[in-house]
Coordinates of C-alpha atoms in Angstrom, one line a residue:
Chain A
M1 CA 122.3 85.1 150.8
P2 CA 124.6 82.6 153.0
A3 CA 127.5 84.8 154.2
S4 CA 130.5 83.0 152.5
R5 CA 130.1 83.7 148.9
K6 CA 134.0 83.2 148.8
R7 CA 135.3 82.3 145.2
K8 CA 138.2 80.3 146.3
S9 CA 139.0 78.0 143.2
G10 CA 138.5 74.2 144.0
P11 CA 140.7 71.2 141.9
R12 CA 137.5 71.1 140.0
S13 CA 137.9 74.8 138.5
Q14 CA 141.1 74.4 138.2
N15 CA 142.2 70.9 136.4
G16 CA 138.8 71.2 134.7
P17 CA 137.2 72.6 131.8
S18 CA 137.0 75.9 134.3
G19 CA 135.5 77.7 131.1
V20 CA 132.5 75.6 131.3
F21 CA 132.0 76.0 134.5
T22 CA 132.6 79.4 135.1
E23 CA 129.6 79.7 132.4
L24 CA 127.2 77.2 133.8
V25 CA 127.1 79.0 137.8
D26 CA 126.5 82.4 135.9
H27 CA 124.4 81.3 134.1
L28 CA 122.7 79.7 137.4
R29 CA 123.1 83.2 139.0
K30 CA 121.5 84.9 136.5
N31 CA 119.0 83.0 136.5
R32 CA 118.1 82.9 140.1
T33 CA 115.1 84.0 140.8
G34 CA 113.3 82.7 138.2
L35 CA 114.5 79.0 138.3
R36 CA 114.1 79.2 142.6
A37 CA 110.4 79.9 141.5
A38 CA 109.9 76.9 139.2
W39 CA 111.3 74.9 141.8
A40 CA 109.3 75.7 144.5
R41 CA 106.2 75.5 142.2
R42 CA 107.6 72.4 141.7
I43 CA 107.8 71.6 144.7
T44 CA 104.0 72.1 145.5
E45 CA 102.9 70.5 142.3
A46 CA 104.6 67.1 143.7
Q47 CA 103.7 67.2 146.7
L48 CA 106.0 67.5 148.5
L49 CA 107.5 69.2 152.0
T50 CA 103.1 69.2 152.8
A51 CA 104.4 69.9 156.2
M52 CA 105.6 73.3 154.9
S53 CA 104.2 76.6 155.0
E54 CA 104.4 77.9 151.3
D55 CA 106.8 80.8 152.3
E56 CA 109.3 79.2 154.4
I57 CA 109.5 76.3 151.6
L58 CA 110.5 79.2 149.5
T59 CA 113.2 80.6 152.2
E60 CA 114.1 77.4 152.2
T61 CA 114.8 76.8 148.5
A62 CA 116.6 80.3 148.3
S63 CA 119.2 78.9 150.8
I64 CA 119.3 75.4 149.5
Y65 CA 119.9 77.2 145.9
D66 CA 122.3 79.2 147.3
N67 CA 124.6 76.7 148.3
Y68 CA 123.9 74.3 144.9
I69 CA 125.6 77.0 143.5
D70 CA 128.9 77.4 145.7
V71 CA 129.6 73.5 145.8
L72 CA 129.0 73.7 141.8
E73 CA 131.2 76.4 142.1
T74 CA 134.4 75.5 144.4
G75 CA 133.2 72.0 144.9
A76 CA 133.9 72.2 148.5
V77 CA 130.3 70.7 150.7
E78 CA 131.2 71.3 154.1
A79 CA 129.2 74.5 153.7
L80 CA 126.2 72.4 152.4
E81 CA 126.6 69.7 154.6
A82 CA 126.4 71.7 157.8
Y83 CA 123.3 73.6 155.9
A84 CA 121.9 69.8 155.1
R85 CA 122.7 69.0 159.3
N86 CA 120.4 72.0 160.6
L87 CA 118.6 72.0 157.9
S88 CA 117.5 68.1 158.9
E89 CA 117.6 69.2 162.5
R90 CA 114.5 71.7 162.2
I91 CA 112.2 69.8 160.1
I92 CA 112.7 66.2 160.8
P93 CA 110.6 66.7 164.6
R94 CA 107.4 68.0 161.7
G95 CA 107.7 64.6 160.3
V96 CA 109.3 65.2 157.4
E97 CA 110.4 61.6 155.0
T98 CA 113.4 61.0 153.8
H99 CA 112.3 60.7 150.4
E100 CA 110.7 64.2 150.1
V101 CA 114.1 65.9 151.3
I102 CA 115.6 63.7 148.6
G103 CA 112.9 64.3 145.9
I104 CA 113.2 68.2 146.7
V105 CA 116.7 68.0 145.8
L106 CA 116.3 66.0 143.4
L107 CA 113.6 67.9 142.0
L108 CA 116.0 70.9 142.1
R109 CA 118.2 68.8 139.4
D110 CA 115.9 68.0 136.8
V111 CA 115.4 72.2 136.8
L112 CA 118.2 73.3 136.4
L113 CA 119.1 70.4 133.6
R114 CA 115.6 71.6 131.9
S115 CA 116.7 75.5 131.8
L116 CA 120.1 74.5 130.6
L117 CA 119.5 72.6 127.6
A118 CA 116.9 75.4 126.8
T119 CA 119.1 77.9 126.8
Y120 CA 122.1 75.8 125.2
Q121 CA 119.7 73.6 123.2
S122 CA 121.5 75.6 120.2
R123 CA 125.2 74.5 121.2
V124 CA 124.6 71.2 121.6
D125 CA 129.1 70.3 122.1
L126 CA 128.8 73.2 124.5
L127 CA 125.7 71.5 126.6
T128 CA 127.2 68.7 125.9
R129 CA 130.4 69.8 128.2
M130 CA 127.7 71.9 130.7
L131 CA 126.6 68.4 132.1
D132 CA 129.4 66.3 131.7
A133 CA 130.7 69.1 134.4
F134 CA 127.4 69.1 136.3
E135 CA 126.2 65.7 136.8
P136 CA 128.9 64.3 139.0
A137 CA 128.4 67.3 141.4
A138 CA 125.2 67.4 141.1
R139 CA 125.0 63.4 142.0
R140 CA 127.4 64.7 145.1
I141 CA 125.6 67.0 146.1
T142 CA 122.1 64.6 146.4
V143 CA 124.4 62.1 147.8
T144 CA 125.9 64.8 150.3
V145 CA 122.3 65.9 151.2
A146 CA 120.4 62.7 151.8
A147 CA 123.6 61.8 154.0
G148 CA 123.2 64.7 156.3
F149 CA 118.8 63.8 157.0
V150 CA 119.7 60.2 157.7
H151 CA 122.7 61.1 159.5
E152 CA 120.7 63.9 162.3
R153 CA 117.9 61.3 161.6
E154 CA 120.4 58.2 163.3
R155 CA 121.2 61.0 165.6
I156 CA 117.9 61.8 167.2
I157 CA 117.0 58.2 167.9
H158 CA 120.4 57.2 169.1
Q159 CA 119.3 60.3 171.6
Q160 CA 116.2 59.1 172.2
Q161 CA 116.7 55.0 173.1
A162 CA 120.1 57.0 175.5
A163 CA 116.6 59.2 176.8
I164 CA 114.2 55.8 177.2
R165 CA 117.1 53.6 179.1
E166 CA 117.8 56.3 181.2
L167 CA 114.0 56.7 183.0
S168 CA 113.0 52.9 182.1
T169 CA 115.0 51.7 185.2
P170 CA 114.3 53.5 188.5
V171 CA 115.2 51.9 191.2
L172 CA 114.0 53.4 194.0
P173 CA 114.5 53.1 197.8
V174 CA 111.0 52.2 199.8
R175 CA 111.5 52.2 203.3
E176 CA 115.6 51.7 204.5
G177 CA 116.8 48.8 204.1
L178 CA 114.4 48.0 200.9
L179 CA 114.2 48.7 197.5
I180 CA 111.5 48.4 194.6
L181 CA 113.3 47.9 190.6
P182 CA 109.8 48.0 188.6
I183 CA 110.7 46.9 184.8
V184 CA 107.9 47.8 182.4
G185 CA 108.7 47.5 178.6
V186 CA 111.0 44.6 176.4
I187 CA 113.9 43.8 177.8
D188 CA 117.2 42.7 175.8
P189 CA 120.2 41.3 177.0
Q190 CA 121.6 44.6 176.9
R191 CA 119.3 46.6 179.4
A192 CA 119.4 43.5 181.5
H193 CA 122.4 44.1 181.8
Q194 CA 121.9 48.1 182.4
L195 CA 119.2 47.2 184.6
T196 CA 121.6 44.1 187.0
G197 CA 124.3 46.6 187.4
Q198 CA 122.1 49.6 188.0
L199 CA 120.5 47.1 191.0
L200 CA 124.4 46.0 192.5
R201 CA 125.2 49.5 192.6
G202 CA 122.0 50.9 194.5
I203 CA 122.0 48.4 196.7
R204 CA 125.8 49.7 197.5
A205 CA 123.9 53.8 197.7
N206 CA 121.2 53.0 200.2
R207 CA 122.5 49.4 201.8
A208 CA 119.1 47.8 201.3
K209 CA 118.4 43.9 203.1
V210 CA 115.9 43.7 200.8
V211 CA 115.2 43.9 196.9
V212 CA 112.0 43.5 195.1
I213 CA 112.1 42.9 191.2
D214 CA 108.9 43.6 189.6
V215 CA 108.3 41.8 186.0
T216 CA 105.0 42.7 186.3
G217 CA 104.9 45.2 183.1
V218 CA 107.7 43.3 181.1
P219 CA 105.0 41.4 178.4
S220 CA 107.6 38.1 178.1
I221 CA 110.4 36.5 179.1
N222 CA 113.0 34.5 177.1
S223 CA 116.4 32.4 178.1
T224 CA 118.7 34.5 178.1
V225 CA 116.7 37.1 180.1
A226 CA 115.6 34.7 182.7
N227 CA 119.3 33.5 183.5
H228 CA 120.1 36.9 184.0
L229 CA 117.6 37.5 186.2
V230 CA 118.8 34.2 188.2
L231 CA 122.5 35.8 188.0
T232 CA 120.7 39.4 189.1
V233 CA 119.8 37.8 192.5
E234 CA 122.7 36.3 193.1
A235 CA 124.9 38.6 192.5
A236 CA 122.6 40.8 195.2
R237 CA 123.2 37.9 197.5
L238 CA 126.8 39.0 197.2
L239 CA 126.1 42.2 198.0
G240 CA 124.0 40.4 201.2
A241 CA 120.6 41.1 199.8
T242 CA 117.8 39.4 199.5
A243 CA 116.2 39.7 195.7
I244 CA 112.4 38.4 195.4
V245 CA 111.2 38.6 192.3
T246 CA 107.1 39.6 191.8
G247 CA 104.6 39.4 189.2
L248 CA 105.8 36.2 186.6
S249 CA 102.5 36.1 184.8
P250 CA 101.0 32.6 184.0
E251 CA 102.4 33.1 181.0
I252 CA 106.0 34.0 181.8
A253 CA 105.9 31.2 184.5
Q254 CA 104.7 28.6 181.7
T255 CA 107.7 30.1 179.8
L256 CA 109.9 29.5 182.6
V257 CA 109.0 26.4 183.1
T258 CA 109.4 25.3 180.0
I259 CA 113.1 26.6 179.5
S260 CA 114.4 24.6 182.3
V261 CA 115.9 27.9 184.1
D262 CA 117.2 27.1 187.5
L263 CA 114.5 28.4 189.8
N264 CA 115.4 27.4 192.8
K265 CA 117.2 30.0 194.0
M266 CA 115.2 32.6 192.9
H267 CA 112.4 33.6 195.3
T268 CA 109.3 34.7 194.0
V269 CA 106.1 36.5 195.4
C270 CA 102.4 36.5 193.0
D271 CA 102.0 40.4 193.5
L272 CA 104.3 43.6 194.0
R273 CA 102.4 43.8 197.5
G274 CA 102.8 40.0 198.5
G275 CA 105.9 41.1 197.7
I276 CA 106.3 43.9 199.6
E277 CA 104.6 42.4 202.5
E278 CA 107.7 39.5 202.4
A279 CA 109.8 42.4 202.3
D280 CA 108.9 43.8 205.5
R281 CA 108.7 40.7 207.1
L282 CA 112.3 40.1 206.3
L283 CA 113.7 43.3 207.5
G284 CA 110.8 43.2 210.9
Y285 CA 108.6 45.9 210.2
R286 CA 105.3 45.5 210.4
V287 CA 102.8 47.8 209.6
I288 CA 99.9 48.9 211.1
R289 CA 96.9 51.7 210.5
V290 CA 96.8 53.9 212.6
D291 CA 93.6 53.0 214.1
D292 CA 94.2 50.2 215.1
L293 CA 97.0 52.0 216.9
S294 CA 95.1 54.3 218.5
E295 CA 92.6 51.5 219.9
Q296 CA 95.3 49.3 221.0
D297 CA 96.2 52.6 222.6
E298 CA 93.3 53.2 223.9
Q299 CA 93.3 49.5 225.4
G300 CA 96.0 49.9 227.4
E301 CA 95.5 53.3 229.0
G302 CA 91.6 51.8 230.1
N303 CA 93.6 48.8 231.5
Chain B
M1 CA 151.1 39.6 201.1
Q2 CA 150.4 38.6 204.7
V3 CA 146.2 39.2 205.5
P4 CA 146.3 40.9 208.6
I5 CA 143.8 39.0 211.1
L6 CA 142.3 41.6 213.8
K7 CA 140.5 40.1 216.7
Q8 CA 137.7 42.1 217.6
G9 CA 135.2 40.7 221.4
Q10 CA 134.5 37.4 220.3
Y11 CA 134.7 37.4 216.4
L12 CA 138.0 37.2 214.3
I13 CA 138.3 40.4 211.1
A14 CA 140.6 39.3 208.5
S15 CA 141.1 42.3 206.1
V16 CA 142.1 41.6 203.2
Q17 CA 143.7 44.9 201.7
A18 CA 145.9 44.0 198.3
A19 CA 145.4 41.4 195.7
L20 CA 146.2 38.2 196.8
R21 CA 148.5 35.1 194.7
D22 CA 147.4 31.5 195.7
A23 CA 149.7 30.6 198.6
D24 CA 147.8 33.5 200.7
L25 CA 145.4 32.3 200.0
I26 CA 146.1 29.1 201.7
N27 CA 147.7 31.4 204.7
L28 CA 144.8 33.1 205.1
R29 CA 143.1 29.7 205.6
D30 CA 145.6 28.1 208.3
S31 CA 145.7 31.2 209.8
L32 CA 141.9 31.8 210.4
T33 CA 141.1 28.3 211.0
E34 CA 143.9 28.4 213.9
K35 CA 142.8 31.6 215.2
V36 CA 139.6 30.8 215.8
G37 CA 140.3 28.5 218.0
T38 CA 143.2 30.0 220.1
Y39 CA 140.7 32.8 220.9
R40 CA 137.4 30.8 221.0
S41 CA 135.7 33.1 218.5
R42 CA 132.1 32.4 217.9
G43 CA 132.5 34.4 213.9
V44 CA 135.1 35.1 211.3
I45 CA 134.2 37.7 209.0
V46 CA 136.4 38.5 205.9
D47 CA 136.1 42.1 204.5
V48 CA 137.0 42.1 200.8
T49 CA 136.1 45.0 199.7
A50 CA 139.9 46.4 198.4
L51 CA 139.6 43.5 195.9
D52 CA 138.6 44.6 192.0
V53 CA 138.3 40.5 191.1
L54 CA 138.2 37.0 192.7
D55 CA 139.2 34.5 190.8
S56 CA 137.9 30.8 191.2
F57 CA 140.5 29.9 193.2
A58 CA 139.9 32.4 195.7
C59 CA 136.0 31.5 195.9
R60 CA 136.5 28.2 196.5
T61 CA 138.8 29.1 199.4
L62 CA 136.5 31.0 200.2
S63 CA 134.0 28.7 200.5
D64 CA 136.6 25.8 201.9
I65 CA 137.6 28.8 204.6
A66 CA 133.1 29.1 205.8
T67 CA 133.1 24.9 205.6
M68 CA 135.9 24.6 208.2
I69 CA 135.2 27.6 210.3
R70 CA 131.5 25.6 210.2
L71 CA 134.0 22.9 211.3
R72 CA 135.0 24.5 214.2
G73 CA 131.8 26.0 215.5
A74 CA 131.8 29.2 214.4
R75 CA 130.2 31.1 211.5
T76 CA 131.7 33.0 207.9
V77 CA 130.8 36.0 206.4
I78 CA 132.1 37.6 203.4
V79 CA 131.4 41.2 203.5
G80 CA 132.7 43.9 201.5
I81 CA 132.5 42.3 197.8
Q82 CA 131.6 45.3 194.9
P83 CA 128.8 45.5 192.6
E84 CA 131.4 44.9 189.6
V85 CA 133.0 42.0 191.4
A86 CA 129.6 39.8 192.0
F87 CA 128.5 40.2 188.4
S88 CA 131.6 39.1 187.1
M89 CA 131.4 36.4 189.7
V90 CA 128.1 34.7 188.4
Q91 CA 128.4 35.3 185.3
L92 CA 131.6 32.9 185.4
G93 CA 129.4 30.8 187.6
L94 CA 131.5 31.2 191.0
K95 CA 128.3 32.1 193.2
L96 CA 130.0 31.3 197.1
E97 CA 127.3 29.0 197.9
G98 CA 127.2 28.4 201.5
V99 CA 128.7 31.2 202.6
A100 CA 127.1 33.9 204.2
T101 CA 127.5 37.5 202.3
A102 CA 126.8 41.0 203.5
L103 CA 127.4 44.1 202.4
D104 CA 130.0 45.7 204.5
L105 CA 132.4 45.5 208.0
E106 CA 129.3 47.1 209.9
E107 CA 126.4 44.9 208.3
G108 CA 128.8 42.1 208.8
L109 CA 129.3 42.6 212.5
E110 CA 125.0 43.1 213.0
Y111 CA 124.9 39.3 210.9
M112 CA 126.9 38.4 213.4
S113 CA 125.7 39.8 216.5
R114 CA 122.5 38.0 215.0
R115 CA 123.4 35.2 214.3
T116 CA 125.7 34.3 218.0
K117 CA 121.9 36.3 219.8
R118 CA 120.5 33.8 218.1
M119 CA 122.9 31.0 218.9
D120 CA 122.1 31.7 222.8
H121 CA 118.8 31.3 222.6
G122 CA 118.8 28.1 221.5
Q123 CA 117.8 28.5 218.5
H124 CA 120.4 26.7 216.7
G125 CA 119.3 27.8 212.8
K126 CA 120.7 26.7 209.9

């Protein structure tokens, strides 16, 4: 049962045929148990909400039913809206689809209409006025629930996109003065922009002299992104860092030549390993195996 | 606004403190080219950390300064370009061609001493 069962008189019950509405709501409230059960049965029959158990369906349908009647009575959709969001938040991760959510609300409308028809079929005049009152409210409820569901879905998508963007562009300090920026996945202009920003801030924060930008994990590069890469290399130079691009696949190399980007300024090496070796050379590091080193020491002592 | 030019050993350091008008840039250019001769300096460091915008005129003047200083027998390095400034510069196509750059004053001094050492050893690099 929803907590707020306020009997506030909305604009609908004042201006509209209030007697009809009161009777409608009373009818739905009186037959609550039967109608709810009928609705839940119809949901199972139509194979909607298959991701949820029967008990869960019963609980949710009870809440939706009460909210539904509240909206009919007061004309205020806020509570239903909030409930729809909350419900969506719970059921979207379980794989409930948009058509299912809209389907169950339409089913409820169908169940209620049939019940009204069955009860008032002998009083056609009253029935007509009831339907006139019911129809717009029912439509509004359907739209509210559907919009709430879609809104929640979009919110989740945006959240995940942001998370992916954050995770997918690490700037890794390897040695003093050396940064590696591995790029994995498709680069769109927005991501390219973000990458550059992160790289330039990384250069300043780590006082990097050499940056290796590894694009092994990038499936394809278009001319916009290629130009952006050239700009990034230039911008890194303005901060006093040399950028080395590694992992350009044969396909990408071919694309770059075909779209004639000015690549003269771009320092490229075949793979990430080569890039790091080149960076070490530029920075004046030399990597020596410990074995070789101790051999040298022994020789030195022997002499 | 006048740009103070400090003498530090063999080098001159021009530290830009605030946004420059075109006339200030011309002044900076003239006094740097003059002082580099007066003090027999081997290098000039222009620090632009405080600037949050570098327009086309500023870029051209900086690149002119570098060329003139080279003709006077010394080297120039621009230090302290902010990441955002660098990015908007390249987007506008202002690239400071042929001018050495470094992260900050410290790196700039290190660059200078490396260059000077190389010159002293007779290896005339580019």
